[in-house]
GROMACS .gro file of C-alpha atoms in nm:
model
  147
    1MET     CA    1   0.000   0.000   0.000
    2VAL     CA    2   0.128   0.343  -0.093
    3SER     CA    3   0.054   0.625   0.147
    4MET     CA    4   0.035   0.969  -0.012
    5GLY     CA    5  -0.037   1.319   0.115
    6PHE     CA    6  -0.376   1.372  -0.046
    7THR     CA    7  -0.736   1.310   0.046
    8LEU     CA    8  -0.996   1.115  -0.148
    9ARG     CA    9  -1.352   1.236  -0.132
   10PRO     CA   10  -1.621   0.997  -0.259
   11PHE     CA   11  -1.898   1.139  -0.476
   12THR     CA   12  -2.136   0.859  -0.387
   13PRO     CA   13  -2.286   0.826  -0.037
   14GLY     CA   14  -2.161   0.530   0.161
   15CYS     CA   15  -1.850   0.490  -0.055
   16SER     CA   16  -1.521   0.488   0.132
   17ALA     CA   17  -1.178   0.533  -0.017
   18ALA     CA   18  -0.825   0.487   0.116
   19ALA     CA   19  -0.523   0.701   0.027
   20ALA     CA   20  -0.377   0.432  -0.195
   21MET     CA   21  -0.372   0.390  -0.570
   22THR     CA   22  -0.469   0.059  -0.729
   23ALA     CA   23  -0.462  -0.073  -1.085
   24SER     CA   24  -0.820   0.031  -1.149
   25PHE     CA   25  -0.963   0.379  -1.106
   26LYS     CA   26  -1.325   0.425  -1.011
   27PRO     CA   27  -1.510   0.726  -1.155
   28SER     CA   28  -1.682   0.791  -0.823
   29PHE     CA   29  -1.399   0.981  -0.654
   30TRP     CA   30  -1.166   1.272  -0.702
   31ALA     CA   31  -0.834   1.348  -0.540
   32SER     CA   32  -0.756   1.688  -0.397
   33LEU     CA   33  -0.396   1.774  -0.322
   34ARG     CA   34  -0.303   2.090  -0.141
   35ARG     CA   35  -0.250   2.278  -0.468
   36ALA     CA   36  -0.422   2.056  -0.726
   37SER     CA   37  -0.747   1.879  -0.802
   38VAL     CA   38  -0.738   1.567  -1.019
   39TRP     CA   39  -1.029   1.364  -1.156
   40PRO     CA   40  -0.910   1.027  -1.293
   41THR     CA   41  -1.147   0.780  -1.457
   42GLY     CA   42  -1.084   0.457  -1.643
   43ARG     CA   43  -0.882   0.143  -1.604
   44ILE     CA   44  -0.524   0.018  -1.614
   45ALA     CA   45  -0.463  -0.342  -1.718
   46PRO     CA   46  -0.344  -0.574  -1.436
   47ASP     CA   47  -0.002  -0.601  -1.609
   48TYR     CA   48   0.024  -0.216  -1.627
   49ARG     CA   49   0.096  -0.228  -2.002
   50THR     CA   50  -0.223  -0.069  -2.133
   51GLY     CA   51  -0.491   0.160  -2.008
   52ASP     CA   52  -0.806   0.346  -2.089
   53LEU     CA   53  -0.770   0.657  -1.872
   54ASP     CA   54  -0.908   1.007  -1.868
   55ILE     CA   55  -0.741   1.249  -1.628
   56SER     CA   56  -0.866   1.603  -1.589
   57GLY     CA   57  -0.817   1.871  -1.332
   58ARG     CA   58  -0.634   2.184  -1.234
   59ALA     CA   59  -0.320   2.268  -1.042
   60GLN     CA   60  -0.104   2.560  -0.946
   61ALA     CA   61   0.193   2.590  -1.181
   62GLY     CA   62   0.421   2.632  -0.878
   63LEU     CA   63   0.416   2.254  -0.838
   64ALA     CA   64   0.674   2.249  -1.120
   65ASN     CA   65   0.919   2.475  -0.935
   66ALA     CA   66   1.112   2.186  -0.783
   67PHE     CA   67   1.196   2.072  -1.138
   68ILE     CA   68   1.288   2.412  -1.288
   69ASP     CA   69   1.507   2.553  -1.010
   70PRO     CA   70   1.625   2.832  -1.000
   71GLY     CA   71   1.327   2.950  -1.208
   72VAL     CA   72   0.992   3.021  -1.045
   73LEU     CA   73   0.661   2.964  -1.225
   74SER     CA   74   0.316   3.067  -1.105
   75GLY     CA   75  -0.032   3.057  -1.258
   76GLN     CA   76  -0.322   2.816  -1.303
   77VAL     CA   77  -0.276   2.493  -1.499
   78THR     CA   78  -0.572   2.301  -1.637
   79PHE     CA   79  -0.552   1.963  -1.806
   80ASP     CA   80  -0.774   1.710  -1.976
   81VAL     CA   81  -0.568   1.416  -2.099
   82ALA     CA   82  -0.660   1.067  -2.214
   83VAL     CA   83  -0.437   0.763  -2.252
   84ASN     CA   84  -0.591   0.486  -2.461
   85GLY     CA   85  -0.373   0.185  -2.534
   86PRO     CA   86  -0.013   0.131  -2.429
   87LEU     CA   87   0.100   0.348  -2.137
   88GLN     CA   88   0.337   0.559  -2.344
   89PRO     CA   89   0.335   0.913  -2.488
   90SER     CA   90   0.207   0.803  -2.831
   91ALA     CA   91  -0.121   0.690  -2.670
   92ALA     CA   92  -0.184   1.027  -2.501
   93SER     CA   93  -0.420   1.290  -2.634
   94GLY     CA   94  -0.572   1.602  -2.486
   95ARG     CA   95  -0.480   1.946  -2.368
   96VAL     CA   96  -0.267   2.105  -2.095
   97ALA     CA   97  -0.280   2.483  -2.049
   98ILE     CA   98  -0.150   2.755  -1.818
   99SER     CA   99  -0.318   3.091  -1.775
  100GLY     CA  100  -0.234   3.396  -1.567
  101GLY     CA  101   0.122   3.273  -1.551
  102ARG     CA  102   0.443   3.441  -1.446
  103TYR     CA  103   0.800   3.312  -1.488
  104THR     CA  104   1.108   3.457  -1.321
  105SER     CA  105   1.464   3.335  -1.309
  106PRO     CA  106   1.787   3.487  -1.178
  107ASP     CA  107   1.941   3.369  -1.508
  108LEU     CA  108   1.719   3.606  -1.712
  109PRO     CA  109   1.730   3.987  -1.718
  110PHE     CA  110   1.349   4.002  -1.748
  111THR     CA  111   1.028   3.840  -1.620
  112LEU     CA  112   0.755   3.683  -1.831
  113ASN     CA  113   0.414   3.813  -1.722
  114ASP     CA  114   0.059   3.731  -1.833
  115LEU     CA  115   0.189   3.395  -1.953
  116ALA     CA  116  -0.065   3.184  -2.142
  117ALA     CA  117   0.039   2.856  -2.303
  118THR     CA  118  -0.131   2.547  -2.439
  119ALA     CA  119   0.006   2.205  -2.531
  120THR     CA  120  -0.226   1.991  -2.743
  121LEU     CA  121  -0.121   1.625  -2.726
  122ASN     CA  122  -0.184   1.377  -3.005
  123GLY     CA  123   0.005   1.068  -3.120
  124GLY     CA  124   0.327   1.134  -2.931
  125ARG     CA  125   0.343   1.498  -3.046
  126ALA     CA  126   0.269   1.819  -2.860
  127THR     CA  127   0.160   2.130  -3.046
  128ILE     CA  128   0.268   2.428  -2.836
  129THR     CA  129   0.134   2.783  -2.840
  130ALA     CA  130   0.249   3.040  -2.586
  131ASP     CA  131   0.228   3.414  -2.535
  132ALA     CA  132   0.367   3.638  -2.260
  133ALA     CA  133   0.447   4.001  -2.187
  134ILE     CA  134   0.817   4.071  -2.130
  135SER     CA  135   0.878   4.293  -1.827
  136THR     CA  136   1.138   4.503  -2.009
  137GLY     CA  137   0.898   4.568  -2.298
  138GLY     CA  138   0.737   4.376  -2.581
  139ARG     CA  139   0.578   4.034  -2.606
  140MET     CA  140   0.699   3.683  -2.667
  141THR     CA  141   0.503   3.439  -2.883
  142VAL     CA  142   0.598   3.075  -2.936
  143ASN     CA  143   0.434   2.827  -3.174
  144GLY     CA  144   0.566   2.485  -3.264
  145VAL     CA  145   0.552   2.110  -3.246
  146VAL     CA  146   0.754   1.881  -3.017
  147GLY     CA  147   0.787   1.511  -3.096
   0.00000   0.00000   0.00000
């Protein structure tokens, strides 16, 4: 059993849930972390090779800060992603977006404000669009495909 720092709240009366993840998700609950809400539905095969999952929710972008140190990101992230088939990037589809974002880093002479970005996932590729105001003047726009 894996113990994690989040709470599970059942949608259906009389349903109880433990703070442990199993190989099969039930659509009758949602997980709420301190700075994120996640709604998983679907199933993962007993051998963990394939799945039919839909994961949607929202989170604060600051959850990524541990991975982008010394940069600091803030804003609201929303996501609606499905994985159908093998549990690998090529089976993922959906959308991940940040709005109201801000990025600062001691390595940059400016800050990115009003950051809005979207990644649309499909077949192992991510189509990226992003726009932000640059604190020293002007705007930054990024469009492209990764994968």
